[in-house]
PDB file of C-alpha atoms and ligand atoms in Angstrom:
ATOM      1  CA  MET A   1      -0.043   0.067  -0.360  1.00 43.00           C
ATOM      2  CA  GLY A   2       0.983   3.415  -0.250  1.00 43.00           C
ATOM      3  CA  LEU A   3       1.431   6.127   2.309  1.00 49.00           C
ATOM      4  CA  GLY A   4       4.722   7.061   0.981  1.00 40.00           C
ATOM      5  CA  SER A   5       6.546   4.092   1.022  1.00 39.00           C
ATOM      6  CA  THR A   6       8.222   1.854  -1.286  1.00 35.00           C
ATOM      7  CA  ASP A   7       7.884  -1.970  -1.246  1.00 33.00           C
ATOM      8  CA  ALA A   8      11.369  -2.343   0.282  1.00 34.00           C
ATOM      9  CA  ASP A   9       9.865  -0.814   3.195  1.00 34.00           C
ATOM     10  CA  HIS A  10       8.206  -3.886   4.033  1.00 34.00           C
ATOM     11  CA  HIS A  11      10.936  -5.866   5.271  1.00 33.00           C
ATOM     12  CA  GLY A  12       9.429  -9.282   4.241  1.00 33.00           C
ATOM     13  CA  SER A  13       6.994  -9.245   7.232  1.00 36.00           C
ATOM     14  CA  ASP A  14       4.776 -11.817   4.955  1.00 37.00           C
ATOM     15  CA  ALA A  15       7.473 -14.154   4.950  1.00 36.00           C
ATOM     16  CA  MET A  16       7.538 -14.011   8.766  1.00 39.00           C
ATOM     17  CA  THR A  17       4.272 -14.431   9.644  1.00 40.00           C
ATOM     18  CA  GLY A  18       1.859 -14.357   6.718  1.00 39.00           C
ATOM     19  CA  THR A  19      -1.616 -13.900   6.339  1.00 39.00           C
ATOM     20  CA  GLU A  20      -2.113 -17.625   7.538  1.00 47.00           C
ATOM     21  CA  ALA A  21      -5.889 -18.210   8.753  1.00 57.00           C
ATOM     22  CA  GLY A  22      -6.296 -17.959  12.460  1.00 83.00           C
ATOM     23  CA  GLY A  23      -4.327 -14.774  13.043  1.00 94.00           C
ATOM     24  CA  PRO A  24      -6.342 -11.495  14.379  1.00 97.00           C
ATOM     25  CA  LYS A  25      -7.987  -9.924  12.277  1.00 97.00           C
ATOM     26  CA  HIS A  26      -8.742  -6.797  14.699  1.00 98.00           C
ATOM     27  CA  VAL A  27      -5.735  -5.809  16.815  1.00 98.00           C
ATOM     28  CA  ALA A  28      -6.303  -3.041  19.274  1.00 98.00           C
ATOM     29  CA  ILE A  29      -3.257  -1.243  20.822  1.00 99.00           C
ATOM     30  CA  ILE A  30      -2.275   0.876  23.436  1.00 98.00           C
ATOM     31  CA  MET A  31       0.784   2.830  22.481  1.00 98.00           C
ATOM     32  CA  ASP A  32       2.493   3.347  25.621  1.00 98.00           C
ATOM     33  CA  GLY A  33       6.043   4.395  26.272  1.00 98.00           C
ATOM     34  CA  ASN A  34       6.861   7.710  23.951  1.00 98.00           C
ATOM     35  CA  GLY A  35       7.702   9.860  27.556  1.00 98.00           C
ATOM     36  CA  ARG A  36      10.138   7.263  28.472  1.00 98.00           C
ATOM     37  CA  TRP A  37      11.409   6.751  25.065  1.00 98.00           C
ATOM     38  CA  ALA A  38      12.450  10.430  24.673  1.00 98.00           C
ATOM     39  CA  GLN A  39      13.447  10.693  28.442  1.00 98.00           C
ATOM     40  CA  ARG A  40      16.587   8.143  27.656  1.00 98.00           C
ATOM     41  CA  ARG A  41      17.590  10.727  25.012  1.00 98.00           C
ATOM     42  CA  ALA A  42      17.248  13.561  27.305  1.00 98.00           C
ATOM     43  CA  LYS A  43      14.100  14.824  24.853  1.00 98.00           C
ATOM     44  CA  PRO A  44      11.135  16.336  25.672  1.00 98.00           C
ATOM     45  CA  ARG A  45       8.271  14.141  26.073  1.00 98.00           C
ATOM     46  CA  LEU A  46       6.739  15.629  22.990  1.00 98.00           C
ATOM     47  CA  TYR A  47      10.154  14.245  21.195  1.00 98.00           C
ATOM     48  CA  GLY A  48       9.008  10.716  21.923  1.00 98.00           C
ATOM     49  CA  HIS A  49       5.096  11.614  20.911  1.00 98.00           C
ATOM     50  CA  HIS A  50       6.683  12.712  17.415  1.00 98.00           C
ATOM     51  CA  ALA A  51       8.557   9.492  17.038  1.00 98.00           C
ATOM     52  CA  GLY A  52       5.744   7.597  18.037  1.00 98.00           C
ATOM     53  CA  ALA A  53       3.737   9.161  15.259  1.00 98.00           C
ATOM     54  CA  ARG A  54       5.817   8.171  12.760  1.00 97.00           C
ATOM     55  CA  ARG A  55       5.393   4.632  14.158  1.00 98.00           C
ATOM     56  CA  VAL A  56       1.786   4.632  13.731  1.00 98.00           C
ATOM     57  CA  ARG A  57       2.253   5.249   9.761  1.00 96.00           C
ATOM     58  CA  GLN A  58       4.629   2.254   9.754  1.00 97.00           C
ATOM     59  CA  ILE A  59       2.158   0.183  11.763  1.00 98.00           C
ATOM     60  CA  VAL A  60      -0.487   0.899   9.511  1.00 98.00           C
ATOM     61  CA  GLU A  61       1.389   0.051   6.607  1.00 97.00           C
ATOM     62  CA  ALA A  62       1.935  -3.152   7.952  1.00 98.00           C
ATOM     63  CA  CYS A  63      -1.493  -4.188   8.510  1.00 98.00           C
ATOM     64  CA  PRO A  64      -2.853  -5.598   4.996  1.00 97.00           C
ATOM     65  CA  GLY A  65       0.175  -7.846   4.453  1.00 97.00           C
ATOM     66  CA  LEU A  66       0.003  -9.096   8.163  1.00 97.00           C
ATOM     67  CA  GLY A  67      -3.933 -10.319   7.670  1.00 97.00           C
ATOM     68  CA  VAL A  68      -5.366  -7.563   9.781  1.00 98.00           C
ATOM     69  CA  SER A  69      -8.191  -5.664   8.781  1.00 98.00           C
ATOM     70  CA  HIS A  70      -9.319  -3.481  11.748  1.00 98.00           C
ATOM     71  CA  LEU A  71      -6.518  -1.595  13.579  1.00 99.00           C
ATOM     72  CA  THR A  72      -7.561   0.417  16.586  1.00 99.00           C
ATOM     73  CA  ILE A  73      -5.370   2.576  18.594  1.00 99.00           C
ATOM     74  CA  PHE A  74      -5.148   4.616  21.592  1.00 98.00           C
ATOM     75  CA  ALA A  75      -4.035   8.049  21.033  1.00 98.00           C
ATOM     76  CA  PHE A  76      -5.403   9.962  24.103  1.00 98.00           C
ATOM     77  CA  SER A  77      -7.278   8.675  26.943  1.00 98.00           C
ATOM     78  CA  THR A  78     -10.578  10.585  29.000  1.00 98.00           C
ATOM     79  CA  GLU A  79      -7.519  10.584  31.910  1.00 97.00           C
ATOM     80  CA  ASN A  80      -5.002  11.996  29.751  1.00 98.00           C
ATOM     81  CA  TRP A  81      -5.972  15.491  30.345  1.00 98.00           C
ATOM     82  CA  LYS A  82      -4.062  15.108  33.319  1.00 98.00           C
ATOM     83  CA  ARG A  83      -1.040  15.806  32.053  1.00 98.00           C
ATOM     84  CA  THR A  84       0.733  19.253  31.739  1.00 98.00           C
ATOM     85  CA  GLN A  85      -0.961  22.033  29.523  1.00 98.00           C
ATOM     86  CA  THR A  86       1.984  21.749  27.314  1.00 98.00           C
ATOM     87  CA  GLU A  87       1.880  17.921  26.906  1.00 98.00           C
ATOM     88  CA  VAL A  88      -1.647  17.925  26.028  1.00 98.00           C
ATOM     89  CA  ALA A  89      -1.444  20.940  23.692  1.00 98.00           C
ATOM     90  CA  GLY A  90       1.290  19.707  21.854  1.00 98.00           C
ATOM     91  CA  LEU A  91      -0.455  16.373  21.650  1.00 98.00           C
ATOM     92  CA  MET A  92      -3.537  18.230  20.209  1.00 98.00           C
ATOM     93  CA  SER A  93      -1.430  20.240  17.808  1.00 98.00           C
ATOM     94  CA  LEU A  94       0.229  16.555  16.481  1.00 98.00           C
ATOM     95  CA  PHE A  95      -3.001  15.373  15.955  1.00 98.00           C
ATOM     96  CA  ARG A  96      -4.487  18.243  13.996  1.00 98.00           C
ATOM     97  CA  ARG A  97      -0.868  18.056  11.927  1.00 98.00           C
ATOM     98  CA  TYR A  98      -0.967  14.215  11.745  1.00 98.00           C
ATOM     99  CA  ILE A  99      -4.445  14.576  10.236  1.00 98.00           C
ATOM    100  CA  GLU A 100      -3.593  17.174   7.846  1.00 97.00           C
ATOM    101  CA  ARG A 101      -0.372  15.544   6.547  1.00 97.00           C
ATOM    102  CA  GLU A 102      -1.779  12.082   6.597  1.00 97.00           C
ATOM    103  CA  THR A 103      -5.370  12.159   5.058  1.00 97.00           C
ATOM    104  CA  GLN A 104      -4.440  12.102   1.347  1.00 97.00           C
ATOM    105  CA  ALA A 105      -1.892   9.147   1.700  1.00 96.00           C
ATOM    106  CA  LEU A 106      -4.267   7.288   4.080  1.00 97.00           C
ATOM    107  CA  ASN A 107      -7.145   7.686   1.231  1.00 97.00           C
ATOM    108  CA  ALA A 108      -4.899   6.511  -1.624  1.00 96.00           C
ATOM    109  CA  ALA A 109      -4.139   3.651   0.481  1.00 97.00           C
ATOM    110  CA  GLY A 110      -7.453   2.767   0.910  1.00 98.00           C
ATOM    111  CA  VAL A 111      -8.070   3.373   4.600  1.00 98.00           C
ATOM    112  CA  ARG A 112     -11.037   3.819   6.154  1.00 98.00           C
ATOM    113  CA  VAL A 113     -10.638   6.012   9.298  1.00 98.00           C
ATOM    114  CA  ARG A 114     -13.027   6.549  12.060  1.00 98.00           C
ATOM    115  CA  PHE A 115     -12.657   8.072  15.533  1.00 98.00           C
ATOM    116  CA  ILE A 116     -14.108   6.738  18.864  1.00 98.00           C
ATOM    117  CA  GLY A 117     -14.376   8.979  22.080  1.00 98.00           C
ATOM    118  CA  ASP A 118     -16.069  11.982  23.274  1.00 98.00           C
ATOM    119  CA  ARG A 119     -15.371  14.871  20.571  1.00 98.00           C
ATOM    120  CA  ILE A 120     -17.174  17.408  23.135  1.00 97.00           C
ATOM    121  CA  ARG A 121     -13.896  18.329  24.804  1.00 96.00           C
ATOM    122  CA  LEU A 122     -12.034  18.656  21.616  1.00 98.00           C
ATOM    123  CA  ASP A 123     -10.913  21.680  19.873  1.00 97.00           C
ATOM    124  CA  GLY A 124     -13.153  22.543  17.016  1.00 98.00           C
ATOM    125  CA  LYS A 125     -10.647  22.753  14.151  1.00 98.00           C
ATOM    126  CA  LEU A 126      -9.512  19.567  15.520  1.00 98.00           C
ATOM    127  CA  VAL A 127     -13.006  17.802  15.306  1.00 98.00           C
ATOM    128  CA  ALA A 128     -13.438  19.481  11.838  1.00 98.00           C
ATOM    129  CA  LEU A 129     -10.427  17.707  10.817  1.00 98.00           C
ATOM    130  CA  MET A 130     -11.338  14.313  12.150  1.00 98.00           C
ATOM    131  CA  ASP A 131     -14.969  14.731  10.386  1.00 98.00           C
ATOM    132  CA  HIS A 132     -13.228  15.597   7.253  1.00 98.00           C
ATOM    133  CA  LEU A 133     -10.682  12.287   7.572  1.00 98.00           C
ATOM    134  CA  GLU A 134     -14.082  10.178   8.088  1.00 98.00           C
ATOM    135  CA  GLN A 135     -15.650  11.706   5.407  1.00 98.00           C
ATOM    136  CA  VAL A 136     -13.364  11.260   2.603  1.00 98.00           C
ATOM    137  CA  THR A 137     -12.094   7.410   3.567  1.00 98.00           C
ATOM    138  CA  ALA A 138     -15.580   6.510   4.117  1.00 98.00           C
ATOM    139  CA  ASP A 139     -15.501   4.387   1.046  1.00 98.00           C
ATOM    140  CA  ASN A 140     -12.395   2.368   1.843  1.00 98.00           C
ATOM    141  CA  ASP A 141     -11.842  -1.069   3.070  1.00 96.00           C
ATOM    142  CA  SER A 142      -8.415  -2.235   2.953  1.00 98.00           C
ATOM    143  CA  LEU A 143      -7.966  -1.657   6.656  1.00 98.00           C
ATOM    144  CA  HIS A 144     -10.698   0.065   9.135  1.00 98.00           C
ATOM    145  CA  LEU A 145      -8.268   1.981  11.339  1.00 98.00           C
ATOM    146  CA  THR A 146     -10.091   3.730  14.358  1.00 99.00           C
ATOM    147  CA  VAL A 147      -8.146   6.185  16.245  1.00 98.00           C
ATOM    148  CA  ALA A 148      -9.356   6.241  20.005  1.00 98.00           C
ATOM    149  CA  LEU A 149      -8.981  10.358  21.049  1.00 98.00           C
ATOM    150  CA  ASN A 150     -10.659  11.585  24.073  1.00 98.00           C
ATOM    151  CA  TYR A 151     -11.706   7.782  24.414  1.00 98.00           C
ATOM    152  CA  GLY A 152     -12.576   6.069  27.824  1.00 98.00           C
ATOM    153  CA  SER A 153     -14.517   2.740  28.293  1.00 98.00           C
ATOM    154  CA  ARG A 154     -16.164   3.815  31.435  1.00 98.00           C
ATOM    155  CA  ASP A 155     -16.997   7.010  29.496  1.00 98.00           C
ATOM    156  CA  GLU A 156     -18.106   5.464  26.333  1.00 98.00           C
ATOM    157  CA  VAL A 157     -20.424   2.764  28.358  1.00 98.00           C
ATOM    158  CA  ALA A 158     -21.944   6.232  30.428  1.00 98.00           C
ATOM    159  CA  ARG A 159     -22.588   7.703  27.068  1.00 98.00           C
ATOM    160  CA  ALA A 160     -24.391   4.610  25.293  1.00 98.00           C
ATOM    161  CA  THR A 161     -26.232   4.279  28.706  1.00 98.00           C
ATOM    162  CA  GLN A 162     -27.227   7.726  28.713  1.00 98.00           C
ATOM    163  CA  ARG A 163     -28.805   7.337  24.786  1.00 98.00           C
ATOM    164  CA  LEU A 164     -30.555   4.196  25.776  1.00 98.00           C
ATOM    165  CA  ALA A 165     -32.100   5.729  28.618  1.00 98.00           C
ATOM    166  CA  TYR A 166     -33.500   8.587  26.516  1.00 98.00           C
ATOM    167  CA  GLU A 167     -34.640   5.766  24.235  1.00 98.00           C
ATOM    168  CA  VAL A 168     -36.754   4.091  26.490  1.00 98.00           C
ATOM    169  CA  ALA A 169     -37.998   6.861  27.937  1.00 98.00           C
ATOM    170  CA  ALA A 170     -39.096   8.086  24.692  1.00 98.00           C
ATOM    171  CA  GLY A 171     -40.807   4.792  24.073  1.00 98.00           C
ATOM    172  CA  ARG A 172     -39.004   3.440  21.362  1.00 98.00           C
ATOM    173  CA  ILE A 173     -36.986   0.887  23.517  1.00 98.00           C
ATOM    174  CA  ASN A 174     -39.002  -1.836  26.142  1.00 98.00           C
ATOM    175  CA  PRO A 175     -36.656  -2.148  29.063  1.00 97.00           C
ATOM    176  CA  SER A 176     -37.621  -5.689  28.834  1.00 98.00           C
ATOM    177  CA  GLY A 177     -36.014  -6.566  25.720  1.00 96.00           C
ATOM    178  CA  VAL A 178     -32.504  -4.541  26.696  1.00 97.00           C
ATOM    179  CA  ASN A 179     -29.797  -7.168  26.451  1.00 98.00           C
ATOM    180  CA  GLU A 180     -25.754  -7.045  25.673  1.00 97.00           C
ATOM    181  CA  ASN A 181     -26.877  -6.279  21.847  1.00 98.00           C
ATOM    182  CA  THR A 182     -28.686  -3.469  22.350  1.00 98.00           C
ATOM    183  CA  LEU A 183     -26.152  -1.952  24.803  1.00 98.00           C
ATOM    184  CA  ALA A 184     -23.216  -2.951  22.188  1.00 98.00           C
ATOM    185  CA  GLN A 185     -25.109  -0.685  19.128  1.00 98.00           C
ATOM    186  CA  PHE A 186     -25.267   2.483  21.459  1.00 98.00           C
ATOM    187  CA  LEU A 187     -21.351   1.997  21.816  1.00 98.00           C
ATOM    188  CA  ASP A 188     -19.039   4.241  19.824  1.00 98.00           C
ATOM    189  CA  THR A 189     -17.290   0.808  18.190  1.00 98.00           C
ATOM    190  CA  HIS A 190     -21.087  -0.151  17.272  1.00 98.00           C
ATOM    191  CA  VAL A 191     -19.918  -0.790  13.629  1.00 98.00           C
ATOM    192  CA  LEU A 192     -16.717  -2.578  14.232  1.00 98.00           C
ATOM    193  CA  PRO A 193     -16.163  -6.078  15.361  1.00 98.00           C
ATOM    194  CA  ASP A 194     -14.565  -6.989  18.992  1.00 98.00           C
ATOM    195  CA  PRO A 195     -10.783  -6.793  19.015  1.00 98.00           C
ATOM    196  CA  ASP A 196      -8.947 -10.618  18.514  1.00 98.00           C
ATOM    197  CA  LEU A 197      -6.143  -9.141  20.356  1.00 98.00           C
ATOM    198  CA  VAL A 198      -4.855  -6.155  22.407  1.00 98.00           C
ATOM    199  CA  ILE A 199      -1.070  -5.300  22.520  1.00 98.00           C
ATOM    200  CA  ARG A 200      -0.013  -2.980  25.045  1.00 98.00           C
ATOM    201  CA  THR A 201       3.527  -1.829  24.815  1.00 98.00           C
ATOM    202  CA  SER A 202       6.292  -0.193  27.158  1.00 98.00           C
ATOM    203  CA  GLY A 203       5.933  -3.253  29.824  1.00 97.00           C
ATOM    204  CA  GLU A 204       2.927  -1.859  31.670  1.00 96.00           C
ATOM    205  CA  ALA A 205       0.479  -4.885  32.098  1.00 97.00           C
ATOM    206  CA  ARG A 206      -3.141  -2.199  32.253  1.00 96.00           C
ATOM    207  CA  ILE A 207      -5.855  -2.123  30.065  1.00 97.00           C
ATOM    208  CA  SER A 208      -6.063   1.441  31.259  1.00 97.00           C
ATOM    209  CA  ASN A 209      -9.967   1.990  30.659  1.00 98.00           C
ATOM    210  CA  PHE A 210      -9.425   0.856  26.853  1.00 98.00           C
ATOM    211  CA  LEU A 211     -12.304  -1.200  25.018  1.00 98.00           C
ATOM    212  CA  LEU A 212     -13.218  -2.810  28.512  1.00 98.00           C
ATOM    213  CA  TRP A 213     -16.447  -4.147  26.872  1.00 98.00           C
ATOM    214  CA  GLN A 214     -15.153  -5.123  23.533  1.00 98.00           C
ATOM    215  CA  SER A 215     -11.797  -7.108  24.602  1.00 98.00           C
ATOM    216  CA  ALA A 216     -14.236  -9.303  26.972  1.00 97.00           C
ATOM    217  CA  TYR A 217     -12.836 -12.309  25.022  1.00 96.00           C
ATOM    218  CA  ALA A 218      -9.606 -10.590  23.340  1.00 97.00           C
ATOM    219  CA  GLU A 219      -5.830 -12.244  23.851  1.00 96.00           C
ATOM    220  CA  TYR A 220      -3.601  -9.695  25.432  1.00 97.00           C
ATOM    221  CA  GLU A 221       0.265  -9.131  24.988  1.00 97.00           C
ATOM    222  CA  PHE A 222       2.227  -6.753  26.806  1.00 98.00           C
ATOM    223  CA  ILE A 223       5.601  -6.615  25.370  1.00 98.00           C
ATOM    224  CA  ASN A 224       8.836  -4.452  26.897  1.00 98.00           C
ATOM    225  CA  THR A 225       9.019  -2.590  23.959  1.00 98.00           C
ATOM    226  CA  LEU A 226       8.421   1.249  23.881  1.00 98.00           C
ATOM    227  CA  TRP A 227       5.934   2.289  21.730  1.00 98.00           C
ATOM    228  CA  PRO A 228       8.208   4.273  19.209  1.00 98.00           C
ATOM    229  CA  ASP A 229      10.597   1.238  19.146  1.00 98.00           C
ATOM    230  CA  PHE A 230       7.589  -0.507  18.097  1.00 98.00           C
ATOM    231  CA  THR A 231       9.106  -1.914  14.254  1.00 98.00           C
ATOM    232  CA  PRO A 232       6.763  -3.724  11.732  1.00 98.00           C
ATOM    233  CA  GLU A 233       9.022  -6.941  12.882  1.00 98.00           C
ATOM    234  CA  VAL A 234       7.970  -6.724  16.418  1.00 98.00           C
ATOM    235  CA  PHE A 235       4.439  -6.451  15.038  1.00 98.00           C
ATOM    236  CA  ALA A 236       4.953  -9.766  13.099  1.00 97.00           C
ATOM    237  CA  ARG A 237       6.179 -11.409  15.664  1.00 97.00           C
ATOM    238  CA  VAL A 238       3.710 -10.568  18.136  1.00 97.00           C
ATOM    239  CA  ILE A 239       0.869 -11.646  15.171  1.00 96.00           C
ATOM    240  CA  ASP A 240       2.635 -14.912  15.124  1.00 94.00           C
ATOM    241  CA  ARG A 241       2.479 -15.796  18.506  1.00 93.00           C
ATOM    242  CA  PHE A 242      -1.234 -15.118  18.402  1.00 93.00           C
ATOM    243  CA  GLY A 243      -1.784 -17.846  15.928  1.00 83.00           C
ATOM    244  CA  ALA A 244      -0.367 -20.353  18.836  1.00 76.00           C
ATOM    245  CA  ARG A 245      -3.108 -19.541  21.092  1.00 76.00           C
ATOM    246  CA  ASP A 246      -5.999 -21.266  21.546  1.00 72.00           C
ATOM    247  CA  ARG A 247      -9.277 -19.063  21.852  1.00 74.00           C
ATOM    248  CA  ARG A 248     -12.058 -21.172  23.253  1.00 71.00           C
ATOM    249  CA  PHE A 249     -14.503 -18.085  24.313  1.00 76.00           C
ATOM    250  CA  GLY A 250     -15.839 -19.646  27.540  1.00 79.00           C
ATOM    251  CA  GLY A 251     -16.170 -23.091  25.894  1.00 80.00           C
ATOM    252  CA  VAL A 252     -14.104 -26.021  24.801  1.00 74.00           C
ATOM    253  CA  THR A 253     -12.407 -26.845  21.926  1.00 64.00           C
ATOM    254  CA  ARG A 254     -10.781 -30.287  22.230  1.00 57.00           C
TER     255      ARG A 254
HETATM  256  C1  FPP B 301       1.735   7.164  25.995  1.00 62.72           C
HETATM  257  O1  FPP B 301       3.216   7.181  26.232  1.00 62.72           O
HETATM  258  C2  FPP B 301       1.215   7.608  24.525  1.00 62.72           C
HETATM  259  C3  FPP B 301       0.098   8.559  24.765  1.00 62.72           C
HETATM  260  C4  FPP B 301      -0.294   8.915  25.498  1.00 62.72           C
HETATM  261  C5  FPP B 301      -0.372   9.102  23.196  1.00 62.72           C
HETATM  262  C6  FPP B 301      -0.008   8.605  21.895  1.00 62.72           C
HETATM  263  C7  FPP B 301       0.017   9.558  20.863  1.00 62.72           C
HETATM  264  C8  FPP B 301       0.812   8.946  19.818  1.00 62.72           C
HETATM  265  C9  FPP B 301       1.453   7.532  19.713  1.00 62.72           C
HETATM  266  C10 FPP B 301       1.565   9.788  18.632  1.00 62.72           C
HETATM  267  C11 FPP B 301       0.531   9.672  17.428  1.00 62.72           C
HETATM  268  C12 FPP B 301      -0.746   9.376  17.441  1.00 62.72           C
HETATM  269  C13 FPP B 301      -1.862   9.682  16.422  1.00 62.72           C
HETATM  270  C14 FPP B 301      -2.965   8.852  15.976  1.00 62.72           C
HETATM  271  C15 FPP B 301      -0.968  10.387  15.489  1.00 62.72           C
HETATM  272  P1  FPP B 301       3.187   7.725  27.359  1.00 62.72           P
HETATM  273  O2  FPP B 301       3.484   9.353  27.216  1.00 62.72           O
HETATM  274  O3  FPP B 301       2.232   7.905  28.398  1.00 62.72           O
HETATM  275  O4  FPP B 301       4.368   7.090  27.900  1.00 62.72           O
HETATM  276  P2  FPP B 301       5.336   6.817  29.307  1.00 62.72           P
HETATM  277  O5  FPP B 301       4.755   6.020  29.921  1.00 62.72           O
HETATM  278  O6  FPP B 301       6.618   6.529  28.894  1.00 62.72           O
HETATM  279  O7  FPP B 301       5.355   8.139  29.706  1.00 62.72           O
END
């Protein structure tokens, strides 16, 4: 695929993992470790976030060759507002510039982009760019890229519950018919399949309020690599390991 890369950039990841059946179709990633990566180089934290953004491009490019049709990435959580004003403003500016710069390449590569999370607290200019990117790429399907921005699972479930409650109050939904599927239809992710694999980089073994509902049966990989060092080769190895797992979804397979 495009995004300004050449074939030589793909480092033969097909040979390492291939697109064998049984690989994860939907991979979700908590991209952690940008700050430590920068700290180790005696640079400001935003330097690490910029390196992390460059890595996003490579991981997006690698997905189709690895058999991944859906990629969901955690860019900014509902808790990340607690960071310094400098870091938050720097990240917001990074997101704006990233969208401006990548819109054309993402579209040319056939990537469909969606955003999940609450847009209410985001700057109007950023929201306009997000809306535009979603519209421009709406007919693509080589990869479904979902960016979680001002996203938190509990917030998502609370917002979904509020919308469901309005529907019940208006008489359009009968409370006795409410089940898992009903609630799932009100989640930000309602059009997406559940993740098969959730990866967190940087050695932390936490979920941090990411896709709690959707990952009920996902496999988890906590890896030590810091996000800016998460190369397509590392990604390919993690995907390979997934193939060896026995997913039973609460049942018995043998
Ligand atoms: C976590 O590292 C990373 C973030 C909160 C921001 C993630 C953002 C990017 C990778 C930038 C690009 C994203 C897009 C979609 C263009 P951390 O700061 O918590 O690292 P630390 O734990 O080492 O401090």
